[in-house]
Coordinates of C-alpha atoms and ligand atoms in Angstrom, one line a residue:
M857 CA -89.0 15.3 41.4
S858 CA -86.4 15.2 38.7
D859 CA -83.1 13.5 39.1
L860 CA -81.4 16.9 39.0
L861 CA -78.4 17.1 41.4
R862 CA -79.5 19.5 44.1
L863 CA -76.9 21.0 46.3
S864 CA -79.4 21.0 49.2
N865 CA -79.1 17.2 49.1
V866 CA -75.3 17.0 48.7
Y867 CA -73.0 16.4 51.6
A868 CA -70.5 19.0 51.0
P869 CA -69.5 20.8 54.2
T870 CA -67.5 23.8 53.0
L871 CA -65.2 25.6 55.4
K872 CA -64.7 29.3 55.6
E873 CA -61.5 29.0 57.7
V874 CA -58.3 27.8 56.1
P875 CA -57.4 24.5 57.7
T876 CA -54.0 25.0 59.5
E877 CA -52.6 21.6 58.7
A878 CA -52.8 22.1 55.0
E879 CA -49.6 23.5 53.5
I880 CA -50.4 23.6 49.8
A881 CA -53.2 24.9 47.8
S882 CA -54.7 21.6 46.6
H883 CA -54.9 20.2 50.2
R884 CA -56.4 23.4 51.5
L885 CA -58.9 23.8 48.8
L886 CA -60.1 20.2 48.7
L887 CA -60.7 20.4 52.5
R888 CA -62.4 23.8 52.3
A889 CA -64.6 22.8 49.3
G890 CA -66.0 19.9 51.3
M891 CA -64.5 17.3 49.0
L892 CA -62.0 15.6 51.2
R893 CA -61.6 14.7 54.9
K894 CA -58.7 13.3 56.8
Q895 CA -59.5 10.3 58.9
A896 CA -56.0 9.5 60.2
T897 CA -52.4 10.2 59.1
G898 CA -52.2 9.7 55.4
L899 CA -55.8 8.3 55.2
Y900 CA -58.5 10.3 53.6
A901 CA -62.2 10.0 52.8
W902 CA -63.6 11.3 49.6
L903 CA -66.9 13.2 50.0
P904 CA -69.5 13.2 47.2
L905 CA -68.2 16.1 45.2
G906 CA -64.5 15.0 45.5
Y907 CA -65.5 11.4 44.6
R908 CA -67.3 12.6 41.5
V909 CA -64.0 14.1 40.3
I910 CA -62.2 10.8 41.2
Q911 CA -64.7 8.9 39.1
K912 CA -64.3 11.4 36.2
I913 CA -60.5 10.8 36.2
E914 CA -61.0 7.1 36.5
N915 CA -63.2 7.1 33.5
I916 CA -60.8 9.1 31.4
V917 CA -58.1 6.6 32.4
R918 CA -60.5 3.7 31.6
E919 CA -61.3 5.1 28.2
E920 CA -57.7 5.5 27.3
M921 CA -56.7 2.1 28.6
N922 CA -59.5 0.4 26.7
A923 CA -58.6 2.3 23.6
I924 CA -55.2 0.6 23.5
G925 CA -56.6 -2.8 24.2
S926 CA -55.8 -3.1 27.9
Q927 CA -58.4 -5.1 29.8
E928 CA -59.8 -4.1 33.2
I929 CA -59.5 -6.6 36.1
L930 CA -59.5 -6.3 39.9
M931 CA -57.0 -8.1 42.0
P932 CA -57.0 -8.4 45.8
F933 CA -55.7 -5.5 47.8
V934 CA -54.4 -7.9 50.5
Q935 CA -51.5 -10.0 49.1
P936 CA -49.9 -13.2 50.4
A937 CA -46.3 -13.0 51.7
E938 CA -45.3 -16.1 49.7
L939 CA -45.5 -14.3 46.4
W940 CA -43.4 -11.5 47.8
E941 CA -40.9 -14.0 49.0
E942 CA -40.7 -15.5 45.6
S943 CA -39.8 -12.2 44.0
G944 CA -37.4 -11.4 46.8
R945 CA -39.3 -8.2 47.7
W946 CA -40.6 -9.4 51.1
E947 CA -37.1 -8.7 52.3
K948 CA -36.2 -5.8 50.0
Y949 CA -39.2 -3.6 50.1
G950 CA -38.7 -2.2 53.5
P951 CA -41.0 -0.5 56.0
E952 CA -43.3 1.0 53.3
L953 CA -44.8 -2.4 53.0
L954 CA -47.4 -2.9 55.7
R955 CA -47.3 -6.5 56.8
L956 CA -50.0 -8.3 58.7
E957 CA -51.1 -11.7 59.8
D958 CA -54.5 -13.4 59.5
R959 CA -56.1 -15.5 62.3
H960 CA -54.2 -18.5 61.1
G961 CA -50.9 -16.8 61.4
H962 CA -50.4 -16.5 57.6
A963 CA -48.4 -13.4 56.6
Y964 CA -49.8 -10.9 54.1
C965 CA -49.2 -7.3 53.0
L966 CA -51.4 -4.5 51.9
G967 CA -50.7 -4.0 48.2
P968 CA -48.4 -1.1 47.4
T969 CA -48.2 -2.3 43.8
H970 CA -49.1 -5.6 42.1
E971 CA -46.2 -7.1 40.0
E972 CA -46.2 -10.2 42.1
L973 CA -49.9 -10.8 42.0
I974 CA -50.3 -10.2 38.3
T975 CA -47.4 -12.4 37.4
A976 CA -48.8 -15.2 39.6
L977 CA -52.2 -14.6 38.1
V978 CA -51.1 -15.4 34.5
R979 CA -48.2 -17.8 35.1
S980 CA -50.1 -21.0 34.8
E981 CA -52.7 -20.0 32.2
L982 CA -51.2 -17.5 29.8
R983 CA -49.3 -20.2 28.0
S984 CA -48.6 -19.5 24.3
Y985 CA -46.9 -16.8 22.3
K986 CA -50.2 -16.8 20.3
E987 CA -51.9 -15.1 23.3
L988 CA -49.3 -12.4 23.5
P989 CA -49.1 -9.5 23.9
C990 CA -51.6 -9.3 26.8
S991 CA -52.3 -6.1 28.8
L992 CA -54.3 -6.0 32.0
Y993 CA -55.1 -3.1 34.3
Q994 CA -57.0 -2.3 37.5
I995 CA -58.1 0.8 39.4
Q996 CA -57.7 0.2 43.1
V997 CA -56.5 1.6 46.4
K998 CA -52.9 1.0 47.2
F999 CA -51.2 1.2 50.6
R1000 CA -47.6 2.5 51.2
D1001 CA -46.6 3.2 54.7
E1002 CA -44.9 6.4 53.6
I1003 CA -42.3 7.8 56.0
R1004 CA -43.6 11.3 55.5
P1005 CA -47.2 11.4 54.3
R1006 CA -47.9 15.0 53.4
F1007 CA -49.7 17.5 51.3
G1008 CA -53.0 15.6 51.7
V1009 CA -53.7 13.1 48.9
M1010 CA -50.5 14.2 47.1
R1011 CA -48.5 11.8 49.2
S1012 CA -50.9 9.8 51.3
R1013 CA -50.5 6.3 52.7
E1014 CA -53.6 4.9 51.0
F1015 CA -54.2 6.2 47.5
I1016 CA -56.0 5.3 44.3
M1017 CA -53.9 4.0 41.5
K1018 CA -54.5 2.6 38.0
D1019 CA -51.9 0.0 37.5
A1020 CA -51.4 -1.9 34.2
Y1021 CA -49.1 -4.8 33.4
S1022 CA -48.3 -6.2 30.0
F1023 CA -46.8 -9.5 28.9
H1024 CA -44.7 -10.0 25.8
A1025 CA -42.8 -12.6 23.8
T1026 CA -40.3 -10.0 22.4
H1027 CA -38.7 -6.7 23.3
E1028 CA -40.2 -5.2 20.2
S1029 CA -43.6 -6.1 21.3
L1030 CA -42.9 -4.6 24.8
Q1031 CA -41.7 -1.4 23.1
E1032 CA -44.9 -1.1 21.1
T1033 CA -47.1 -1.4 24.2
Y1034 CA -44.8 0.9 26.1
D1035 CA -45.2 3.5 23.4
D1036 CA -48.9 3.0 23.3
M1037 CA -49.1 3.4 27.1
S1038 CA -46.9 6.5 27.0
E1039 CA -49.1 8.0 24.4
A1040 CA -52.2 7.1 26.4
Y1041 CA -50.7 8.6 29.5
G1042 CA -50.1 11.9 27.7
K1043 CA -53.7 11.9 26.6
I1044 CA -54.8 11.3 30.1
C1045 CA -52.8 14.3 31.3
D1046 CA -54.2 16.4 28.5
R1047 CA -57.7 15.4 29.1
C1048 CA -57.3 16.2 32.8
G1049 CA -56.2 19.7 31.9
L1050 CA -52.7 19.3 33.1
V1051 CA -49.6 21.1 31.9
W1052 CA -47.1 18.2 32.0
R1053 CA -43.8 16.9 30.7
P1054 CA -42.5 13.4 30.1
V1055 CA -39.4 13.1 32.1
E1056 CA -36.5 10.6 31.9
A1057 CA -36.3 8.9 35.3
D1058 CA -34.5 6.4 37.5
S1059 CA -36.4 3.2 38.0
G1060 CA -36.2 3.0 41.8
Q1061 CA -37.7 0.1 43.7
I1062 CA -39.3 -1.6 40.7
G1063 CA -36.1 -2.4 38.7
G1064 CA -35.8 -2.3 35.0
K1065 CA -34.1 0.0 32.6
V1066 CA -36.4 2.1 30.5
T1067 CA -38.8 4.4 32.3
C1068 CA -40.5 7.7 31.9
E1069 CA -42.3 9.8 34.5
F1070 CA -45.2 12.1 33.6
M1071 CA -44.8 15.3 35.6
A1072 CA -47.4 17.9 36.2
L1073 CA -45.6 21.2 36.5
A1074 CA -46.4 22.9 39.8
D1075 CA -44.4 24.8 42.4
A1076 CA -45.7 22.4 45.1
G1077 CA -44.1 19.4 43.2
E1078 CA -41.4 17.4 45.0
A1079 CA -39.4 16.7 41.9
E1080 CA -36.9 19.2 40.5
I1081 CA -36.8 19.1 36.7
V1082 CA -35.2 20.8 33.8
H1083 CA -37.0 21.2 30.5
C1084 CA -36.7 22.8 27.1
A1085 CA -39.1 24.0 24.5
C1086 CA -37.7 21.4 22.1
G1087 CA -39.4 18.7 24.3
Y1088 CA -36.4 17.6 26.3
A1089 CA -37.2 17.2 30.0
A1090 CA -35.5 15.4 32.8
D1091 CA -35.3 15.0 36.6
V1092 CA -32.2 17.0 37.7
E1093 CA -30.8 13.8 39.2
A1094 CA -31.0 11.9 35.9
G1095 CA -30.8 14.7 33.5
R1096 CA -28.0 15.6 31.1
G1097 CA -27.2 19.2 30.3
V1098 CA -24.3 21.1 29.0
A1099 CA -22.7 23.2 31.8
H1100 CA -21.1 26.5 30.7
P1101 CA -18.0 27.0 32.8
L1102 CA -16.2 30.2 32.1
E1103 CA -12.6 30.8 31.1
Q1104 CA -10.8 33.0 33.6
G1105 CA -7.3 33.6 34.9
A1106 CA -3.8 34.1 33.7
E1107 CA -2.1 32.5 30.7
E1108 CA 0.7 31.1 33.0
L1109 CA 0.3 28.9 36.0
E1110 CA 0.3 31.2 39.0
K1111 CA 0.0 30.3 42.6
I1112 CA -1.9 32.9 44.6
S1113 CA -2.4 33.3 48.3
T1114 CA -6.0 32.7 49.4
P1115 CA -6.0 32.8 53.2
N1116 CA -9.0 31.2 54.9
I1117 CA -10.7 30.5 51.6
H1118 CA -12.3 27.0 51.7
T1119 CA -15.5 27.3 49.7
I1120 CA -16.2 28.0 46.0
E1121 CA -18.3 30.9 47.1
D1122 CA -15.5 32.5 49.1
L1123 CA -13.0 31.9 46.3
A1124 CA -15.2 33.5 43.7
N1125 CA -15.8 36.5 46.0
F1126 CA -12.2 36.8 46.9
L1127 CA -11.1 36.8 43.2
N1128 CA -14.2 38.8 42.1
I1129 CA -15.1 36.2 39.4
P1130 CA -18.3 34.2 38.9
E1131 CA -18.4 30.7 40.5
A1132 CA -18.7 29.3 37.0
A1133 CA -15.1 30.5 36.4
T1134 CA -13.8 28.3 39.2
V1135 CA -13.2 24.6 39.3
K1136 CA -14.4 22.5 42.2
A1137 CA -12.5 19.4 43.3
L1138 CA -13.9 16.3 45.2
S1139 CA -11.9 13.4 46.4
A1140 CA -13.1 9.8 46.3
K1141 CA -11.9 6.2 46.1
D1142 CA -12.8 3.5 43.6
G1143 CA -13.7 -0.1 44.4
A1144 CA -10.0 -1.0 44.8
G1145 CA -9.4 1.8 47.2
N1146 CA -7.4 4.0 44.8
L1147 CA -7.6 7.7 45.1
V1148 CA -9.8 9.5 42.5
V1149 CA -10.1 13.2 42.3
L1150 CA -13.0 14.7 40.4
F1151 CA -13.2 18.2 38.9
I1152 CA -16.4 19.9 38.1
P1153 CA -17.4 23.5 37.2
G1154 CA -17.5 25.6 40.4
D1155 CA -21.2 26.5 40.0
H1156 CA -22.3 22.9 39.8
E1157 CA -22.9 20.0 42.2
L1158 CA -21.5 16.5 41.8
N1159 CA -24.1 14.0 40.8
E1160 CA -23.1 11.0 42.8
I1161 CA -25.3 8.6 40.8
K1162 CA -23.4 9.6 37.6
A1163 CA -20.1 9.3 39.5
M1164 CA -21.0 5.8 40.5
G1165 CA -21.8 5.0 36.9
A1166 CA -18.4 6.4 35.7
I1167 CA -16.3 5.0 38.5
K1168 CA -16.7 1.4 39.8
G1169 CA -17.1 1.3 43.5
F1170 CA -17.1 5.1 43.8
E1171 CA -17.2 6.5 47.3
L1172 CA -16.5 10.0 48.5
L1173 CA -13.6 10.2 51.0
T1174 CA -14.2 11.0 54.7
D1175 CA -12.2 13.9 56.2
E1176 CA -9.8 11.3 57.8
E1177 CA -9.3 9.5 54.5
M1178 CA -8.5 12.8 52.9
L1179 CA -5.8 13.5 55.5
A1180 CA -4.4 10.1 55.0
F1181 CA -4.0 10.8 51.3
G1182 CA -2.4 14.2 52.2
L1183 CA -5.2 16.1 50.6
H1184 CA -6.3 19.6 51.7
K1185 CA -10.0 20.0 51.9
G1186 CA -10.9 23.4 50.4
S1187 CA -7.8 23.8 48.3
M1188 CA -7.5 20.6 46.2
G1189 CA -6.3 20.8 42.7
P1190 CA -5.0 18.8 39.8
V1191 CA -1.4 20.0 40.0
G1192 CA 0.8 18.3 42.6
L1193 CA -1.6 15.4 43.5
P1194 CA -0.1 12.1 44.6
K1195 CA 1.1 10.2 41.5
S1196 CA -1.4 7.4 42.1
A1197 CA -4.4 9.7 41.9
K1198 CA -6.7 9.2 38.9
I1199 CA -8.1 12.5 37.6
Y1200 CA -11.7 12.6 36.4
A1201 CA -13.2 15.9 35.0
D1202 CA -16.6 16.9 33.9
E1203 CA -16.9 17.0 30.1
S1204 CA -17.9 20.7 30.2
L1205 CA -14.4 21.5 31.4
K1206 CA -12.9 20.3 28.1
S1207 CA -13.6 23.8 26.7
V1208 CA -11.8 25.6 29.5
D1209 CA -8.1 26.0 28.8
R1210 CA -7.1 27.7 32.1
W1211 CA -8.5 26.6 35.4
V1212 CA -8.9 28.5 38.7
V1213 CA -8.5 25.7 41.1
G1214 CA -6.9 24.6 44.5
A1215 CA -3.1 24.3 44.8
N1216 CA -3.1 21.3 47.2
E1217 CA -1.7 23.6 49.8
E1218 CA -3.6 25.2 52.6
G1219 CA -4.3 28.8 51.8
F1220 CA -3.3 28.7 48.1
H1221 CA -5.0 28.4 44.8
F1222 CA -3.8 28.3 41.2
V1223 CA -5.0 30.5 38.3
G1224 CA -4.0 29.6 34.8
A1225 CA -3.8 25.9 35.5
A1226 CA -3.8 24.3 32.0
P1227 CA -4.9 20.7 31.3
G1228 CA -2.4 19.0 29.0
R1229 CA 0.4 21.4 30.1
D1230 CA 0.3 21.5 33.9
F1231 CA -1.6 18.3 34.5
E1232 CA -3.4 15.5 32.6
V1233 CA -7.0 14.5 32.9
D1234 CA -7.4 10.7 32.8
E1235 CA -11.1 10.5 32.1
W1236 CA -13.7 13.0 31.0
A1237 CA -17.3 12.1 32.0
D1238 CA -20.7 13.7 32.7
L1239 CA -20.4 14.2 36.5
V1240 CA -22.7 17.1 37.4
V1241 CA -26.3 17.7 38.5
V1242 CA -27.9 19.5 35.6
K1243 CA -29.3 22.9 36.5
P1244 CA -31.4 25.6 34.8
G1245 CA -29.4 27.6 32.3
D1246 CA -27.3 24.6 31.3
G1247 CA -27.5 23.8 27.6
C1248 CA -30.2 21.4 26.4
P1249 CA -28.6 18.2 25.4
Q1250 CA -30.9 18.0 22.4
C1251 CA -30.9 21.5 21.0
G1252 CA -28.4 23.5 23.0
K1253 CA -30.8 26.2 24.2
P1254 CA -30.8 27.1 27.9
L1255 CA -32.8 24.6 30.0
E1256 CA -35.5 25.9 32.2
G1257 CA -36.0 24.8 35.7
A1258 CA -39.4 23.8 37.2
R1259 CA -40.9 21.7 39.9
G1260 CA -43.0 18.7 39.0
I1261 CA -45.6 16.4 40.5
E1262 CA -45.1 12.8 39.3
V1263 CA -48.6 11.8 38.3
S1264 CA -47.8 8.6 36.4
Q1265 CA -44.9 6.5 35.3
V1266 CA -44.3 3.8 32.6
F1267 CA -41.6 1.1 33.0
Q1268 CA -40.1 -1.6 30.9
L1269 CA -39.6 -4.4 33.5
G1270 CA -38.0 -7.1 31.3
D1271 CA -38.1 -10.5 32.8
T1272 CA -37.2 -9.8 36.4
Y1273 CA -40.6 -10.8 37.8
S1274 CA -41.4 -13.5 35.4
K1275 CA -38.1 -15.2 36.1
A1276 CA -38.4 -14.9 39.8
L1277 CA -41.9 -16.2 39.8
G1278 CA -41.4 -18.8 37.1
A1279 CA -43.9 -17.3 34.7
T1280 CA -43.1 -18.7 31.2
F1281 CA -44.8 -19.2 27.9
M1282 CA -44.2 -21.5 24.9
D1283 CA -42.6 -19.5 22.2
E1284 CA -42.9 -20.0 18.4
D1285 CA -39.7 -22.0 18.4
G1286 CA -41.2 -24.5 20.9
K1287 CA -39.1 -23.2 23.8
E1288 CA -40.3 -22.2 27.3
K1289 CA -39.3 -18.6 27.9
P1290 CA -40.0 -16.1 30.7
F1291 CA -42.5 -13.3 29.8
I1292 CA -41.1 -9.9 29.0
M1293 CA -43.1 -7.4 31.1
G1294 CA -44.0 -3.8 31.3
C1295 CA -45.8 -2.0 34.2
Y1296 CA -47.6 1.3 34.1
G1297 CA -49.1 3.4 36.9
V1298 CA -51.3 6.4 37.1
G1299 CA -51.8 8.0 40.5
V1300 CA -55.5 8.8 40.3
S1301 CA -55.9 10.7 43.6
R1302 CA -52.5 12.4 43.1
T1303 CA -53.7 13.5 39.6
L1304 CA -56.7 15.1 41.2
A1305 CA -54.5 17.0 43.6
A1306 CA -52.2 18.0 40.7
I1307 CA -55.2 19.4 38.8
V1308 CA -56.1 21.6 41.7
E1309 CA -52.5 22.8 42.1
Q1310 CA -52.6 24.0 38.5
H1311 CA -56.2 25.3 38.5
N1312 CA -57.0 27.5 41.4
D1313 CA -57.1 31.2 42.5
E1314 CA -57.6 33.1 45.7
H1315 CA -61.3 32.2 45.6
G1316 CA -61.0 28.5 45.2
I1317 CA -60.7 25.7 42.7
I1318 CA -61.3 26.1 38.9
W1319 CA -62.0 22.7 37.6
P1320 CA -61.4 21.9 33.9
A1321 CA -64.9 20.9 32.6
S1322 CA -63.6 17.4 31.8
V1323 CA -63.2 16.5 35.4
A1324 CA -65.4 18.9 37.3
P1325 CA -67.9 17.5 39.8
A1326 CA -70.5 19.0 37.5
E1327 CA -70.1 21.3 34.5
V1328 CA -72.6 24.0 35.5
C1329 CA -74.1 25.2 38.7
V1330 CA -77.4 27.0 38.5
V1331 CA -77.4 29.4 41.4
V1332 CA -80.9 30.2 42.5
L1333 CA -81.3 33.6 44.1
A1334 CA -85.0 33.5 44.5
K1335 CA -86.8 32.2 47.6
A1336 CA -87.5 28.5 47.7
G1337 CA -91.0 27.7 46.3
S1338 CA -91.3 31.1 44.5
E1339 CA -92.2 31.3 40.9
D1340 CA -88.7 32.4 40.1
A1341 CA -87.2 29.5 41.9
R1342 CA -89.4 27.2 39.8
T1343 CA -88.1 28.9 36.7
A1344 CA -84.5 28.4 37.8
E1345 CA -85.2 24.7 38.3
R1346 CA -86.8 24.5 34.8
L1347 CA -83.7 26.1 33.3
A1348 CA -81.5 23.6 35.1
E1349 CA -83.5 20.8 33.7
E1350 CA -83.3 22.2 30.2
L1351 CA -79.5 22.3 30.5
A1352 CA -79.5 18.7 31.8
E1353 CA -81.7 17.6 29.0
A1354 CA -79.2 19.1 26.5
G1355 CA -76.6 16.8 27.9
I1356 CA -74.9 19.2 30.3
E1357 CA -74.0 18.1 33.8
V1358 CA -75.9 20.4 36.1
V1359 CA -76.1 21.0 39.8
L1360 CA -78.8 23.2 41.2
D1361 CA -77.8 25.4 44.2
D1362 CA -81.3 25.4 45.8
R1363 CA -80.0 25.8 49.4
D1364 CA -81.6 28.2 51.7
E1365 CA -78.6 30.4 51.9
R1366 CA -77.8 34.1 51.2
A1367 CA -76.6 35.0 47.7
G1368 CA -73.2 35.9 49.0
V1369 CA -72.7 32.4 50.5
K1370 CA -73.8 30.7 47.3
F1371 CA -71.5 32.8 45.2
A1372 CA -68.5 32.2 47.5
D1373 CA -69.2 28.4 47.6
A1374 CA -69.6 28.2 43.8
D1375 CA -66.2 29.9 43.4
L1376 CA -64.7 27.7 46.1
I1377 CA -66.0 24.4 44.8
G1378 CA -65.0 25.5 41.3
W1379 CA -67.9 24.7 38.9
P1380 CA -66.5 25.7 35.5
V1381 CA -69.7 27.7 34.7
Q1382 CA -72.2 29.4 36.9
V1383 CA -75.7 30.3 35.7
V1384 CA -77.1 32.9 38.1
V1385 CA -80.9 33.1 38.0
G1386 CA -82.3 36.2 39.8
S1387 CA -85.6 37.9 39.8
R1388 CA -84.3 41.1 38.3
G1389 CA -82.9 39.2 35.2
L1390 CA -86.0 37.0 34.9
A1391 CA -88.2 40.1 34.7
K1392 CA -86.2 41.0 31.6
G1393 CA -86.1 37.4 30.4
T1394 CA -82.4 37.0 31.1
V1395 CA -79.9 35.1 33.2
E1396 CA -76.2 35.7 33.9
I1397 CA -73.5 33.2 32.9
K1398 CA -70.2 33.4 34.7
K1399 CA -67.1 31.6 33.6
R1400 CA -65.2 30.7 36.7
A1401 CA -61.8 30.7 35.1
T1402 CA -61.9 34.3 34.0
G1403 CA -64.7 35.7 36.1
E1404 CA -66.3 37.0 32.9
K1405 CA -70.0 37.5 33.1
T1406 CA -72.5 37.4 30.2
E1407 CA -76.1 38.3 30.3
V1408 CA -78.1 36.0 28.0
A1409 CA -81.7 35.7 27.0
I1410 CA -83.3 32.6 28.5
D1411 CA -84.0 31.2 25.1
A1412 CA -80.2 31.2 24.3
L1413 CA -79.1 29.7 27.6
V1414 CA -78.4 26.2 26.3
P1415 CA -76.3 27.2 23.3
E1416 CA -74.5 30.0 25.2
T1417 CA -73.6 27.7 28.0
K1418 CA -72.4 25.0 25.6
A1419 CA -70.2 27.6 23.9
I1420 CA -68.6 28.8 27.1
L1421 CA -68.2 25.2 28.4
A1422 CA -66.3 24.4 25.2
T1423 CA -63.6 26.8 26.4
C1424 CA -63.4 25.4 30.0
Ligands
ATP1758 P1 -43.0 8.7 44.5 O1 -41.7 8.8 43.9 O2 -43.8 10.0 44.4 O3 -43.0 8.1 45.9 P2 -43.4 6.3 43.1 O4 -42.5 6.6 41.9 O5 -42.9 5.5 44.2 O6 -43.9 7.7 43.7 P3 -45.0 4.6 41.5 O7 -44.6 3.3 42.1 O8 -44.4 5.0 40.2 O9 -44.8 5.7 42.6 O10 -46.6 4.6 41.5 C1 -47.4 5.1 40.4 C2 -48.1 6.4 40.7 O11 -48.8 6.3 41.9 C3 -47.1 7.5 40.9 O12 -46.8 8.1 39.7 C4 -48.0 8.5 41.7 O13 -48.9 9.2 40.9 C5 -48.9 7.6 42.6 N1 -48.3 7.5 43.9 C6 -47.3 6.8 44.4 N2 -47.1 7.0 45.7 C7 -48.2 7.8 46.1 C8 -48.6 8.3 47.4 N3 -47.9 8.1 48.5 N4 -49.7 9.1 47.4 C9 -50.4 9.3 46.3 N5 -50.1 8.9 45.1 C10 -48.9 8.1 45.0
MG1759 MG1 -42.9 6.4 40.1

């Protein structure tokens, strides 16, 4: 018997019914295609076909890491609490860190990430600037006790990650490795067949300043992003954009009665103008407790992170605090505020000479309020959450909105961990210095889910050939043991000998079942071998992505298959 992969020997229990617990396509299809099974909340087992895809992705990652000189290692999954205490994260990390004790009462955690371990690993033995830079990676399961595991392996508690860490003597050296990693991450996404964008991001738990997230575009993604054809892309929380507030209202300041109008929507409807032509006010206090009033275009939301950046100690006022300052929620405006109030306005409002805005009087608004004439703006700042349609900060064209799945992320960590854990090296000038570090993660299992989100139809998965569990499925329609079945097997072997990854569907099933499963599992190319074709010396090749079928002569099977595979 040849070492041909035979579906009759593969444990791939496909499901006809749609599993009710699965909310998104990738979760549904991976379960239905017999690639994945849930074992407990957020814990999944990979079955043979799914695991083949995982291994394909891992190998792509490995090739790209090795190509930039990162070296593969494997650290423990269980990590001692002491190291986390040294970094300060034993306290800080919170309930996502699963803590446990061994039989001796020593505290440990299940690794959610490995900055502590890697830093401890090199701290006593990576000693000289001459050995730098040094870049190490591993591919391993991680555990995060996610508050809301969902969407299958998209957000599970245990998941597979490639995590890399780099050590440097200088920031320039870190920047070089960071750029190499970013480029490698782009190649990994490309090779996995993903449509993706590199997105400016906030560094969250890890700390550090420069970071980029690689987002696979998909409606099921949790991240809301804006992007532009010029290459600019950002998470809406972090992104910049140019809002386009509209000019509206009278030349002169005019107070108008707006009974029972408290929201921008009501105001816009009442005046019959777009929301973008109104100005929204928010009240806050700064660190010293001073009143701050912020003005933004009516069709935008305040970005509190940006406000915190612009105003030290920024905090929105509660309803009681507003009353105490004599402010009217729903009709605040810049004219007639308490003298002590500091006025901040979003930069985009600079271009608007007349504002439609609250009159600081219940039931009244102003039209024609003019900055510089009727009131002064103390500070202009970027204060809003960017949204689709805003101008791209790079090229000015309207930004497009999309949802994204964060499949990977690169960070410049600096010396936070090396300082905390006392990891130093001897520099050229003879001085001991903490390493400058970078860390870089690829969610391998999430990447797999993202691929399925982008590559599926009503019949099932459509694997890009680069990550498919096998490139070609030879579907045998003839009865097992028949002459035609032997021919099918011989053709499959021919394909395999030509270097194509083949699986033979030799199961004792009806043709309809085999076709449905082949579509569901998503082999990029199906070669259908039936008696009618064989009688003419032909077989049928079907390209899964398009459904296109080609009848080819048996002699031409290998080159024809290769040609079609090249397009998958
Ligand atoms: P998220 O914001 O989605 O929680 P993260 O930013 O905390 O992820 P990182 O610490 O950057 O995650 O981890 C690197 C990669 O590991 C992520 O880009 C993602 O692909 C993957 N990953 C993180 N958490 C999970 C999870 N719960 N399930 C599957 N993959 C995950
Ligand atoms: Mg991340």
